[in-house]
Amino acid sequence: LSAANCKITEIGGVKIKNGEVLERFNSFVNPECSIPKEIVELTGITDEMVADADTIDKVLPRFFDFVGDRLLIAHNADFDTGFIRVAAKNLGLEFKNPYLDTLGLARALISTMKSYKLDRLAEYYKLGEFNHHRASDDAEMLANIFFKMLDQLQDADVSNFKDVEAEFNGNAD
């Protein structure tokens, strides 16, 4: 679970606009090494599933084409972007997309939760089950969670990042 020691096995995302998912990107990535047992248990992704997949040098440029220069929204964003940064650096690619981490936003919006994991937030917002720890499934669920968070922000009369900072300063990172 370290960007320095492990490699990307799947990458995915969704494009959203006006509360709807417009487009999906999902690709297995052949890490060119055996997937550690802990990762197989966590994600369900096995060596056999990625054996015929493209390697990161082919997949990451396609992902970058998909996201363009858009704002990325991720849960525990430093974890995911850490893997992307390491892979991009190794390939001589630039990764400079701004991103919003919904983990900090969740901590600010919902002070009563003990765990802010994605599946717990999906449960909190009553969004149903999903294939947790799988790239585009997580991305699509996060989009739905983010829509709920936007509703909460709107109810609090928060409409921009400056308002977020003013409203929640001290409540969360």
GROMACS .gro file of C-alpha atoms in nm:
model
  173
    1LEU     CA    1   0.000   0.000   0.000
    2SER     CA    2   0.294   0.229  -0.071
    3ALA     CA    3   0.347   0.425  -0.391
    4ALA     CA    4   0.721   0.371  -0.344
    5ASN     CA    5   0.693  -0.010  -0.322
    6CYS     CA    6   0.375  -0.104  -0.511
    7LYS     CA    7   0.243  -0.038  -0.858
    8ILE     CA    8  -0.092   0.057  -1.003
    9THR     CA    9  -0.307  -0.244  -1.099
   10GLU     CA   10  -0.622  -0.058  -1.199
   11ILE     CA   11  -0.701   0.303  -1.275
   12GLY     CA   12  -1.040   0.456  -1.326
   13GLY     CA   13  -1.246   0.767  -1.310
   14VAL     CA   14  -1.574   0.924  -1.409
   15LYS     CA   15  -1.654   1.261  -1.560
   16ILE     CA   16  -1.945   1.434  -1.391
   17LYS     CA   17  -2.152   1.737  -1.476
   18ASN     CA   18  -2.474   1.871  -1.326
   19GLY     CA   19  -2.511   1.573  -1.095
   20GLU     CA   20  -2.470   1.309  -1.365
   21VAL     CA   21  -2.195   1.072  -1.472
   22LEU     CA   22  -2.116   1.155  -1.834
   23GLU     CA   23  -1.827   0.922  -1.910
   24ARG     CA   24  -1.625   0.645  -1.747
   25PHE     CA   25  -1.263   0.537  -1.774
   26ASN     CA   26  -1.146   0.206  -1.637
   27SER     CA   27  -0.842  -0.004  -1.715
   28PHE     CA   28  -0.650  -0.282  -1.553
   29VAL     CA   29  -0.275  -0.223  -1.552
   30ASN     CA   30  -0.017  -0.499  -1.577
   31PRO     CA   31   0.226  -0.411  -1.295
   32GLU     CA   32   0.490  -0.642  -1.444
   33CYS     CA   33   0.528  -0.812  -1.108
   34SER     CA   34   0.322  -1.032  -0.881
   35ILE     CA   35   0.042  -0.855  -0.694
   36PRO     CA   36   0.097  -0.881  -0.316
   37LYS     CA   37  -0.147  -1.103  -0.128
   38GLU     CA   38  -0.275  -0.810   0.081
   39ILE     CA   39  -0.369  -0.617  -0.234
   40VAL     CA   40  -0.543  -0.920  -0.385
   41GLU     CA   41  -0.745  -0.958  -0.063
   42LEU     CA   42  -0.830  -0.587  -0.056
   43THR     CA   43  -0.919  -0.534  -0.423
   44GLY     CA   44  -0.995  -0.880  -0.558
   45ILE     CA   45  -0.755  -0.808  -0.846
   46THR     CA   46  -0.534  -1.108  -0.924
   47ASP     CA   47  -0.226  -1.163  -1.139
   48GLU     CA   48  -0.444  -1.349  -1.389
   49MET     CA   49  -0.678  -1.050  -1.426
   50VAL     CA   50  -0.395  -0.813  -1.521
   51ALA     CA   51  -0.177  -1.056  -1.717
   52ASP     CA   52  -0.299  -0.936  -2.058
   53ALA     CA   53  -0.354  -0.572  -1.960
   54ASP     CA   54  -0.145  -0.285  -2.092
   55THR     CA   55   0.141  -0.160  -1.878
   56ILE     CA   56   0.133   0.180  -1.706
   57ASP     CA   57   0.332   0.347  -1.986
   58LYS     CA   58   0.032   0.290  -2.215
   59VAL     CA   59  -0.254   0.329  -1.964
   60LEU     CA   60  -0.145   0.645  -1.781
   61PRO     CA   61  -0.129   0.865  -2.095
   62ARG     CA   62  -0.482   0.747  -2.185
   63PHE     CA   63  -0.599   0.833  -1.833
   64PHE     CA   64  -0.437   1.177  -1.859
   65ASP     CA   65  -0.613   1.229  -2.194
   66PHE     CA   66  -0.940   1.132  -2.025
   67VAL     CA   67  -0.903   1.375  -1.732
   68GLY     CA   68  -0.736   1.658  -1.924
   69ASP     CA   69  -0.672   1.954  -1.697
   70ARG     CA   70  -0.990   1.903  -1.495
   71LEU     CA   71  -1.020   1.922  -1.118
   72LEU     CA   72  -0.993   1.572  -0.975
   73ILE     CA   73  -1.207   1.468  -0.683
   74ALA     CA   74  -1.076   1.178  -0.479
   75HIS     CA   75  -1.125   1.027  -0.137
   76ASN     CA   76  -0.800   1.020   0.060
   77ALA     CA   77  -0.657   1.190  -0.246
   78ASP     CA   78  -0.293   1.191  -0.138
   79PHE     CA   79  -0.296   0.810  -0.150
   80ASP     CA   80  -0.428   0.784  -0.506
   81THR     CA   81  -0.241   1.085  -0.641
   82GLY     CA   82   0.077   0.954  -0.479
   83PHE     CA   83   0.065   0.646  -0.702
   84ILE     CA   84  -0.013   0.858  -1.007
   85ARG     CA   85   0.269   1.102  -0.927
   86VAL     CA   86   0.526   0.824  -0.892
   87ALA     CA   87   0.416   0.656  -1.215
   88ALA     CA   88   0.407   0.988  -1.403
   89LYS     CA   89   0.753   1.084  -1.277
   90ASN     CA   90   0.895   0.745  -1.378
   91LEU     CA   91   0.749   0.794  -1.726
   92GLY     CA   92   0.860   1.156  -1.758
   93LEU     CA   93   0.499   1.275  -1.765
   94GLU     CA   94   0.368   1.585  -1.592
   95PHE     CA   95   0.086   1.550  -1.340
   96LYS     CA   96  -0.040   1.887  -1.226
   97ASN     CA   97  -0.417   1.850  -1.195
   98PRO     CA   98  -0.567   2.025  -0.894
   99TYR     CA   99  -0.767   1.797  -0.669
  100LEU     CA  100  -1.024   1.808  -0.394
  101ASP     CA  101  -0.998   1.552  -0.116
  102THR     CA  102  -1.343   1.447   0.002
  103LEU     CA  103  -1.196   1.287   0.315
  104GLY     CA  104  -1.131   1.628   0.469
  105LEU     CA  105  -1.462   1.757   0.343
  106ALA     CA  106  -1.644   1.459   0.497
  107ARG     CA  107  -1.476   1.523   0.832
  108ALA     CA  108  -1.591   1.884   0.819
  109LEU     CA  109  -1.947   1.806   0.712
  110ILE     CA  110  -2.015   1.502   0.932
  111SER     CA  111  -1.860   1.536   1.275
  112THR     CA  112  -2.043   1.235   1.420
  113MET     CA  113  -1.877   0.955   1.222
  114LYS     CA  114  -1.596   0.742   1.363
  115SER     CA  115  -1.475   0.622   1.022
  116TYR     CA  116  -1.478   0.819   0.700
  117LYS     CA  117  -1.401   0.533   0.463
  118LEU     CA  118  -1.579   0.543   0.130
  119ASP     CA  119  -1.807   0.250   0.210
  120ARG     CA  120  -1.904   0.413   0.540
  121LEU     CA  121  -1.992   0.737   0.364
  122ALA     CA  122  -2.199   0.547   0.106
  123GLU     CA  123  -2.385   0.388   0.396
  124TYR     CA  124  -2.427   0.725   0.573
  125TYR     CA  125  -2.579   0.881   0.260
  126LYS     CA  126  -2.788   0.568   0.192
  127LEU     CA  127  -2.639   0.517  -0.154
  128GLY     CA  128  -2.636   0.138  -0.150
  129GLU     CA  129  -2.374  -0.125  -0.208
  130PHE     CA  130  -2.087  -0.100  -0.456
  131ASN     CA  131  -1.776  -0.291  -0.556
  132HIS     CA  132  -1.544  -0.120  -0.306
  133HIS     CA  133  -1.173  -0.085  -0.386
  134ARG     CA  134  -1.230  -0.111  -0.759
  135ALA     CA  135  -1.129   0.198  -0.955
  136SER     CA  136  -1.430   0.317  -1.154
  137ASP     CA  137  -1.679   0.172  -0.903
  138ASP     CA  138  -1.516   0.376  -0.627
  139ALA     CA  139  -1.506   0.680  -0.856
  140GLU     CA  140  -1.875   0.656  -0.941
  141MET     CA  141  -1.975   0.607  -0.578
  142LEU     CA  142  -1.756   0.899  -0.479
  143ALA     CA  143  -1.932   1.113  -0.740
  144ASN     CA  144  -2.266   1.025  -0.577
  145ILE     CA  145  -2.124   1.100  -0.232
  146PHE     CA  146  -1.985   1.430  -0.359
  147PHE     CA  147  -2.329   1.528  -0.495
  148LYS     CA  148  -2.470   1.470  -0.143
  149MET     CA  149  -2.188   1.678   0.004
  150LEU     CA  150  -2.266   1.959  -0.240
  151ASP     CA  151  -2.627   1.952  -0.122
  152GLN     CA  152  -2.505   1.990   0.237
  153LEU     CA  153  -2.277   2.277   0.138
  154GLN     CA  154  -2.560   2.449  -0.045
  155ASP     CA  155  -2.783   2.409   0.264
  156ALA     CA  156  -2.507   2.579   0.466
  157ASP     CA  157  -2.493   2.859   0.204
  158VAL     CA  158  -2.140   2.759   0.106
  159SER     CA  159  -2.077   2.817  -0.263
  160ASN     CA  160  -1.700   2.835  -0.316
  161PHE     CA  161  -1.371   2.720  -0.167
  162LYS     CA  162  -1.326   3.042   0.028
  163ASP     CA  163  -1.665   2.979   0.193
  164VAL     CA  164  -1.560   2.619   0.269
  165GLU     CA  165  -1.250   2.746   0.443
  166ALA     CA  166  -1.445   3.006   0.642
  167GLU     CA  167  -1.726   2.768   0.739
  168PHE     CA  168  -1.514   2.469   0.837
  169ASN     CA  169  -1.181   2.617   0.944
  170GLY     CA  170  -1.063   2.414   1.240
  171ASN     CA  171  -1.318   2.134   1.191
  172ALA     CA  172  -1.105   1.930   0.951
  173ASP     CA  173  -0.801   1.931   0.729
   0.00000   0.00000   0.00000
